[in-house]
Amino acid sequence: MISCVLVGASGVTSAATTEIRVVKYAADEFTILAEKTVDYRWMEKNLRVYGDGFTHYYHQGPVFVDDPDPVKEEELRWNPDEDTNVQEKDMGAVKGTSVKDLCDLVGGMGSEDRVKIRSADGWSMLFAYKNVYEYSSREGPIVICWSKNGMFPDTGYSDGMRMVWFADTSTNPWGIHAFGNYDWHEAADSEYWYFYHSGDERYPTTTGLSGQIVSEILIYSQEEPAGSIEVTSTPAGAEIVLDGEETGEITPFTLVDIPAGSHTVSVQKDGYLDPIEEWVDVSHGVVVPVHFNLEREYSVTSSSGDLASTQDGGYVSEQISFGLVATAITGNISLHVAPGERQICRSGQSITYRIPPDSLPPSSFAWARLYLFSDAGYTHEQRIEVGINGMSPGTPERSTFRLPDGKVTETLAFNVTRMLRTDAPMEISARNPPGGNEWTLYPPLLLVVAGDDGDVHRENWISEGAGLVHAMKEYSYQDLPNLTVSDFPDIRTGLSGAELQAVSTIPDDGGASSPMAFQNSVVIPGEYAHNHAGIWVSRYNVTGTVSEYTHNELFWKTTPGRDPAVIGPRIVILTVSYPPGLSTTDYTSKNRSAIGPIDTPPPVSESPPPSPSTSAVTTITPDLIGNGREGTIRDDSFFSRIWEVLFWILGIPIPGHGDQGQVPVTGDNPYEYLPNDESPRNAPDSSSGYPLQVSTTPPGALVSIHGGSDVQSSPATFVLPGGEYRLAAEMDGYLSCQTVVRLAGPQEITLVLTPEGGTDESLPGEAPERSRHGGLLIVTYPGDLELSVDNQQMERKSPLVLYGLKEGYHTVKATRPSASAGKGETLITRAWVYHDALAICELDFVVARLDRRIRITDPSGNSTAFTLNGIYPLLRTPVTLEVPGTGSYITLIGESTYTNIPIQDGLADGSELLLPTYNGNYHAISIESAPSGAEIFMDGARTGNTTPSLVRGLSEGTHLVMVSLPGHLPTHRVISIPRTQEEYIKGTVSFILETYPSGPLRVESVPAGAAIFIDGIATGEKTPFSFTAIPIGTHDLTLRSGDTTRSRDIIVRPDNPNRYIVHLL
């Protein structure tokens, strides 16, 4: 905080002034909206000149008369006839420039503004707008005179530049241009009158208004200081959130007319993680840039929290949540893996792959996406440059998974729909720029969505991301680090088939695993369709488990006797088939249509299939999906074959066999099947039904079929006719689990139960975000003075504790009563509020300050951060500041260093301070407090330490230490670090912290999300919110939501929850 004090006249002798500084302040009376300095020669040349150099102008001195009647005495002293002590106050034959014209140089005054005229010797006087802009003829304009009787300030006009009112001649007996006392009585409001005091007597006078050696014109406007915030993001198109409120704008965009001070800025974009909000300090007239690099929603950064687990091999993984990039896109999907091997791409090296055109589908392309998978690189060094047929494919969608050693696994995805050709190969080049680190690159994968083949309608959901997981022995909801989550919404009913495909990479070839999916509470085994060069593609028949909103978790099951494999999940694709000619409006959730039956998937091999030839592109198409041909299910699992033997012994027709009008499935794919156009509920049933074997994890759950009376303990077996059933499992201590089973043959199913309370009991509680508020201890010298904060008058006087103030700048004003008429003397300062801490704000009327303007510059041209006299805010060079005439210093704030630079007392007003090079040592000092745990601030900056602690990086010289602990009064102390070769300074800086009466405060609203104001001041918080350490007593609580505002008085008591609920509807 930097103070600006009105100082009374002093005995300092100053020379005549030749220039005037004109400043326009904002409503906070601190922020400079505009500023200009001009000398009298410039004024004479560029602005209207008042006076001709011959005509004399007069003011009126005090009229020393008395009368027993106080009313009459006052009238006599105002002297309406203006016939006393006038000609004696000749200002001379003056010329000058009007205050109005000078004010206009910085934007002028508003009707509610006031202007202060200040002299070089410290004298000052306030004036209203109407007396500057709408003056009457009897008072005339206020003129800053720079010429008198032919002399100028630097050639003999010793009291110039001087204020003179150019009044008319109408109100005095001599017909001269006299500005009489009664002229001012009629023209100005009483608070602007001026009196000469003699003992207890006071006498009006206008000569006292005529300030000499004028140096500054200071406009105090009602304009709020405002700046701009330029918000950009990669990728663009993110919604901008300012102070927790949606702005309705999307990046890139510049927010204008933002009130000066501290604000939070964030962005949000579907499919991307919400970035950490940025705190932005807005200054008037300054455009502050802020940029967000967005990570896909499925991009995970590993941490050392409880969710992360360090696996063998040094990988740290977390639950991976993939984000959707395509929803219900229509067509046939095919995956094309480029021939080639997994390679290490070193700095400066390029690697090229080709995908020949003959591998692409002949039909038209609806969508094409090229993927490049990489491992073990550092994104902060260099990023891989990708080219396609010699052209740049543009900015990729980038999914990043970070490892503890700083390396990353990345998935780069390019939309190449317009670049795809069928008459030439696609040549993909990957270049590692010089100076970067090594990357492990996998052969690129091309995903193509072509038009439907006419036999069946397919819709596809595509999600993608990056991560590293380990194969696990069995599925467990608690093994979050090894699960990969994808959610697929808005799936139409009436499907005839559904398949899931997963693309993953293998950092090394050690270990083996079986691909598994956990979909809508059912575990589904899969099979590998491709395994070469570290790229694995697995498939899952999920016809029986897909619902309108499908939650899918991928995991890999370890092979007994083998080391667990490390897998990098990359892409998950859900393809849903519908009968030929199905309209998007044919099936609704209210009119649920027939859903094709599910078969039991084939056994999963314990190791991947043999690698295909590397001489040609590997193409994977979703042949597992129903294709509209007639046929039945063929299930070759061991369990199914046992039932086939039993059915044969009993003479029961075996589903999928015989010549009862059914055509066997063609091809060698065990998943391939023909969807039946008839409803499974009415499908032909075997005479005895099909066995449904149900197991649960953990076992022992009670399993039942909706509508049936048969309840069994798992593992359980039901024999049911073909059709659709709702299966439920219940167990004490676990949530009830339900799923839909479509039975068209013998089937096995496993349900996984979740403990009551979900996984919350096994997860650490979410770390609360830091609050947006803090507080101030306001101290004045002398005490017991009236205070206002952010233009809100405080009911209590100083000293005052305020807690619940929004982090950032706040304007604090203290007023000392005046013995004379008027508003008294005021002192204004800007104070910085730290979040979660109390800071100290001091306003001193006792010590007179003669401020001087000093420009602080870093000769290197850098924008160097520093604080003034150990007090926040953080300032940056170059800047011009008003600083006290004695005892001032600045502290350069570096990386854990605090460098003191004194401002010499002899440095004159208007001088420049060039930051010198510091060649001394840095030291450490011990700081403690009672009680302990207080946060330590050094020269206004957070150190990150709490008491007791050893604070390092202190230069020689003066430093200000402050300690702050919630619920306690903060305290600070100036310390001096001596010049010494010793790093550790002997002794300890000790503080004793006193508590203040406080209590908690819980604020809620209906609906939630309302902005909270306490005593008229913004807290930065929204409902619901719990405050701590609010001073006890009565407070004004205001909630604002949109155009709705509600206020009420509340009482904060100690040892009381103090919960308040406000209904805004």
Short mmCIF file of C-alpha atoms in Angstrom, two decimals, residues 684-926:
data_model
loop_
_atom_site.label_atom_id
_atom_site.label_comp_id
_atom_site.label_asym_id
_atom_site.label_seq_id
_atom_site.Cartn_x
_atom_site.Cartn_y
_atom_site.Cartn_z
CA PRO A 684 -38.35 -68.83 -30.34
CA ASP A 685 -37.38 -70.44 -27.02
CA SER A 686 -35.89 -73.83 -26.44
CA SER A 687 -38.18 -76.18 -24.60
CA SER A 688 -36.14 -75.91 -21.37
CA GLY A 689 -34.45 -72.49 -21.76
CA TYR A 690 -30.83 -71.46 -21.59
CA PRO A 691 -28.55 -71.54 -18.56
CA LEU A 692 -27.42 -68.14 -17.17
CA GLN A 693 -24.50 -68.46 -14.78
CA VAL A 694 -24.03 -65.44 -12.52
CA SER A 695 -21.03 -64.74 -10.32
CA THR A 696 -20.32 -61.63 -8.25
CA THR A 697 -17.33 -59.86 -6.85
CA PRO A 698 -17.28 -60.38 -3.93
CA PRO A 699 -19.17 -63.69 -3.98
CA GLY A 700 -22.14 -64.45 -1.76
CA ALA A 701 -24.49 -61.76 -3.06
CA LEU A 702 -28.21 -62.49 -3.40
CA VAL A 703 -29.00 -62.68 -7.11
CA SER A 704 -32.51 -62.41 -8.54
CA ILE A 705 -34.34 -61.94 -11.81
CA HIS A 706 -36.79 -59.04 -11.91
CA GLY A 707 -40.31 -60.42 -11.73
CA GLY A 708 -39.15 -63.87 -10.65
CA SER A 709 -39.31 -65.57 -7.28
CA ASP A 710 -36.03 -67.45 -7.58
CA VAL A 711 -33.37 -65.80 -5.38
CA GLN A 712 -29.95 -67.47 -5.20
CA SER A 713 -26.60 -66.78 -3.59
CA SER A 714 -23.79 -66.21 -6.05
CA PRO A 715 -22.34 -68.01 -7.84
CA ALA A 716 -25.79 -68.94 -9.14
CA THR A 717 -27.29 -70.57 -12.24
CA PHE A 718 -30.68 -69.76 -13.73
CA VAL A 719 -32.30 -71.59 -16.67
CA LEU A 720 -34.41 -69.12 -18.62
CA PRO A 721 -36.10 -68.83 -22.00
CA GLY A 722 -34.40 -66.58 -24.50
CA GLY A 723 -35.20 -62.92 -24.05
CA GLU A 724 -34.33 -59.78 -22.09
CA TYR A 725 -34.09 -59.84 -18.30
CA ARG A 726 -33.21 -57.41 -15.53
CA LEU A 727 -30.68 -59.02 -13.21
CA ALA A 728 -30.11 -57.71 -9.67
CA ALA A 729 -27.48 -58.49 -7.03
CA GLU A 730 -27.62 -57.32 -3.42
CA MET A 731 -25.27 -57.72 -0.47
CA ASP A 732 -25.02 -56.11 2.94
CA GLY A 733 -22.52 -53.25 2.92
CA TYR A 734 -22.67 -52.89 -0.87
CA LEU A 735 -24.78 -50.91 -3.28
CA SER A 736 -27.44 -52.81 -5.18
CA CYS A 737 -26.27 -53.68 -8.71
CA GLN A 738 -28.64 -54.09 -11.66
CA THR A 739 -28.04 -54.77 -15.32
CA VAL A 740 -29.99 -55.91 -18.38
CA VAL A 741 -29.16 -59.34 -19.80
CA ARG A 742 -30.17 -60.35 -23.29
CA LEU A 743 -30.29 -64.12 -23.28
CA ALA A 744 -30.14 -66.06 -26.55
CA GLY A 745 -28.02 -68.98 -25.47
CA PRO A 746 -25.92 -70.22 -22.56
CA GLN A 747 -24.25 -67.26 -20.92
CA GLU A 748 -21.89 -66.40 -18.08
CA ILE A 749 -21.87 -63.01 -16.40
CA THR A 750 -19.93 -61.43 -13.55
CA LEU A 751 -21.30 -58.48 -11.55
CA VAL A 752 -18.97 -56.27 -9.51
CA LEU A 753 -20.49 -54.74 -6.38
CA THR A 754 -19.50 -51.34 -5.02
CA PRO A 755 -19.30 -50.70 -1.25
CA GLU A 756 -21.87 -48.35 0.17
CA GLY A 757 -20.68 -44.79 -0.29
CA GLY A 758 -19.07 -45.70 -3.61
CA THR A 759 -15.38 -45.40 -3.85
CA ASP A 760 -15.29 -42.32 -1.67
CA GLU A 761 -14.18 -44.30 1.36
CA SER A 762 -11.14 -45.52 -0.47
CA LEU A 763 -10.25 -42.19 -1.94
CA PRO A 764 -8.67 -39.25 -0.18
CA GLY A 765 -10.94 -36.31 0.39
CA GLU A 766 -10.66 -33.68 -2.27
CA ALA A 767 -8.20 -31.05 -1.16
CA PRO A 768 -10.13 -27.84 -0.69
CA GLU A 769 -9.21 -25.07 -3.06
CA ARG A 770 -7.57 -22.11 -1.41
CA SER A 771 -10.04 -19.47 -0.47
CA ARG A 772 -10.43 -16.22 -2.33
CA HIS A 773 -10.48 -14.06 0.80
CA GLY A 774 -8.36 -12.82 3.66
CA GLY A 775 -8.45 -9.86 6.00
CA LEU A 776 -6.96 -6.63 7.33
CA LEU A 777 -5.99 -5.27 10.69
CA ILE A 778 -6.44 -1.49 10.23
CA VAL A 779 -4.45 0.63 12.66
CA THR A 780 -4.41 4.44 12.75
CA TYR A 781 -2.21 6.93 14.62
CA PRO A 782 -3.94 8.38 16.56
CA GLY A 783 -6.59 5.71 17.10
CA ASP A 784 -10.37 5.82 17.30
CA LEU A 785 -10.80 7.31 13.83
CA GLU A 786 -13.60 6.81 11.35
CA LEU A 787 -12.83 4.34 8.58
CA SER A 788 -14.15 3.45 5.18
CA VAL A 789 -13.10 0.50 3.02
CA ASP A 790 -13.83 0.43 -0.70
CA ASN A 791 -16.10 3.46 -0.19
CA GLN A 792 -18.13 1.58 2.45
CA GLN A 793 -18.34 3.42 5.75
CA MET A 794 -17.42 1.18 8.67
CA GLU A 795 -19.58 1.28 11.79
CA ARG A 796 -16.61 0.62 14.06
CA LYS A 797 -13.59 2.85 14.43
CA SER A 798 -9.89 2.04 14.39
CA PRO A 799 -8.27 -0.24 15.27
CA LEU A 800 -10.47 -2.58 13.23
CA VAL A 801 -10.23 -6.23 12.16
CA LEU A 802 -11.94 -7.11 8.89
CA TYR A 803 -11.95 -10.70 7.67
CA GLY A 804 -13.69 -11.96 4.58
CA LEU A 805 -12.26 -9.43 2.12
CA LYS A 806 -11.62 -10.57 -1.42
CA GLU A 807 -7.95 -11.12 -2.18
CA GLY A 808 -6.40 -8.13 -3.90
CA TYR A 809 -6.37 -4.35 -3.57
CA HIS A 810 -8.66 -2.49 -1.22
CA THR A 811 -8.89 1.24 -0.61
CA VAL A 812 -8.79 2.24 3.05
CA LYS A 813 -9.60 5.76 4.16
CA ALA A 814 -9.25 7.20 7.66
CA THR A 815 -10.67 10.57 8.68
CA ARG A 816 -9.39 12.73 11.53
CA PRO A 817 -11.94 15.31 12.69
CA SER A 818 -11.06 18.92 12.08
CA ALA A 819 -11.55 21.68 14.60
CA SER A 820 -12.66 23.97 11.81
CA ALA A 821 -15.57 23.59 9.45
CA GLY A 822 -15.18 20.96 6.80
CA LYS A 823 -14.76 17.27 6.50
CA GLY A 824 -11.54 16.98 8.40
CA GLU A 825 -8.25 15.56 7.31
CA THR A 826 -8.23 12.28 5.45
CA LEU A 827 -5.57 9.74 4.75
CA ILE A 828 -6.02 7.20 1.95
CA THR A 829 -4.01 4.09 1.28
CA ARG A 830 -4.21 1.00 -0.90
CA ALA A 831 -3.88 -2.23 1.04
CA TRP A 832 -3.33 -5.70 -0.34
CA VAL A 833 -5.34 -8.56 1.12
CA TYR A 834 -3.69 -11.98 1.00
CA HIS A 835 -5.86 -15.05 0.78
CA ASP A 836 -6.17 -17.01 4.02
CA ALA A 837 -4.21 -14.42 6.01
CA LEU A 838 -4.59 -11.17 7.92
CA ALA A 839 -2.40 -8.29 6.79
CA ILE A 840 -1.62 -5.01 8.55
CA CYS A 841 -2.73 -1.63 7.20
CA GLU A 842 -1.36 1.43 8.99
CA LEU A 843 -2.40 5.06 8.49
CA ASP A 844 -0.28 7.63 10.35
CA PHE A 845 -1.51 11.18 10.87
CA VAL A 846 1.12 11.95 13.50
CA VAL A 847 4.24 11.93 11.37
CA ALA A 848 4.04 14.59 8.66
CA ARG A 849 5.09 13.26 5.27
CA LEU A 850 6.59 15.29 2.51
CA ASP A 851 6.42 12.81 -0.33
CA ARG A 852 8.72 12.99 -3.31
CA ARG A 853 8.27 11.48 -6.74
CA ILE A 854 11.02 9.02 -7.63
CA ARG A 855 11.28 7.06 -10.85
CA ILE A 856 12.71 3.57 -10.36
CA THR A 857 14.37 1.93 -13.33
CA ASP A 858 16.34 -1.23 -13.98
CA PRO A 859 19.28 -0.30 -16.25
CA SER A 860 19.08 -3.75 -17.85
CA GLY A 861 15.66 -2.89 -19.23
CA ASN A 862 14.03 -5.78 -17.37
CA SER A 863 10.68 -5.51 -15.63
CA THR A 864 11.99 -6.16 -12.12
CA ALA A 865 9.57 -6.99 -9.29
CA PHE A 866 9.91 -5.17 -5.99
CA THR A 867 7.99 -3.89 -2.98
CA LEU A 868 8.22 -0.44 -1.42
CA ASN A 869 9.11 -0.25 2.28
CA GLY A 870 8.35 -3.95 2.68
CA ILE A 871 4.66 -3.50 1.85
CA TYR A 872 2.71 -5.21 -0.90
CA PRO A 873 1.61 -4.78 -3.71
CA LEU A 874 4.31 -6.07 -5.97
CA LEU A 875 5.50 -3.30 -8.26
CA ARG A 876 7.60 -3.53 -11.42
CA THR A 877 10.16 -1.29 -13.04
CA PRO A 878 10.05 1.18 -14.64
CA VAL A 879 7.60 3.10 -12.47
CA THR A 880 7.25 6.53 -10.85
CA LEU A 881 6.22 6.48 -7.19
CA GLU A 882 5.49 8.89 -4.40
CA VAL A 883 7.72 7.84 -1.51
CA PRO A 884 8.34 9.30 1.95
CA GLY A 885 11.13 11.80 2.14
CA THR A 886 13.13 9.75 4.63
CA GLY A 887 13.79 6.14 5.53
CA SER A 888 12.47 4.52 2.35
CA TYR A 889 13.78 1.41 0.63
CA ILE A 890 12.73 -1.13 -1.95
CA THR A 891 13.12 -4.89 -1.89
CA LEU A 892 13.74 -6.83 -5.06
CA ILE A 893 11.73 -10.05 -4.93
CA GLY A 894 13.60 -12.88 -6.60
CA GLU A 895 13.55 -16.65 -6.48
CA SER A 896 13.64 -17.08 -2.70
CA THR A 897 15.76 -13.93 -2.36
CA TYR A 898 14.92 -10.55 -0.85
CA THR A 899 17.38 -7.84 -1.88
CA ASN A 900 17.28 -4.52 -0.06
CA ILE A 901 18.06 -1.31 -1.95
CA PRO A 902 17.81 1.93 0.08
CA ILE A 903 16.37 5.13 -1.41
CA GLN A 904 18.73 7.83 -0.29
CA ASP A 905 17.12 10.59 1.74
CA GLY A 906 18.94 13.17 -0.34
CA LEU A 907 17.37 11.99 -3.60
CA ALA A 908 15.37 15.01 -4.73
CA ASP A 909 11.79 15.08 -5.99
CA GLY A 910 11.64 14.07 -9.66
CA SER A 911 14.89 12.08 -9.51
CA GLU A 912 15.51 8.65 -10.99
CA LEU A 913 16.82 5.66 -9.04
CA LEU A 914 18.75 3.20 -11.17
CA LEU A 915 18.78 -0.23 -9.56
CA PRO A 916 22.39 -1.07 -8.65
CA THR A 917 23.94 -4.51 -8.86
CA TYR A 918 23.94 -6.26 -5.51
CA ASN A 919 27.32 -7.80 -4.72
CA GLY A 920 26.74 -8.74 -1.08
CA ASN A 921 25.86 -12.01 0.58
CA TYR A 922 22.53 -13.58 1.35
CA HIS A 923 21.74 -14.76 4.83
CA ALA A 924 19.30 -16.86 6.86
CA ILE A 925 17.50 -15.99 10.06
CA SER A 926 15.31 -17.95 12.45
#
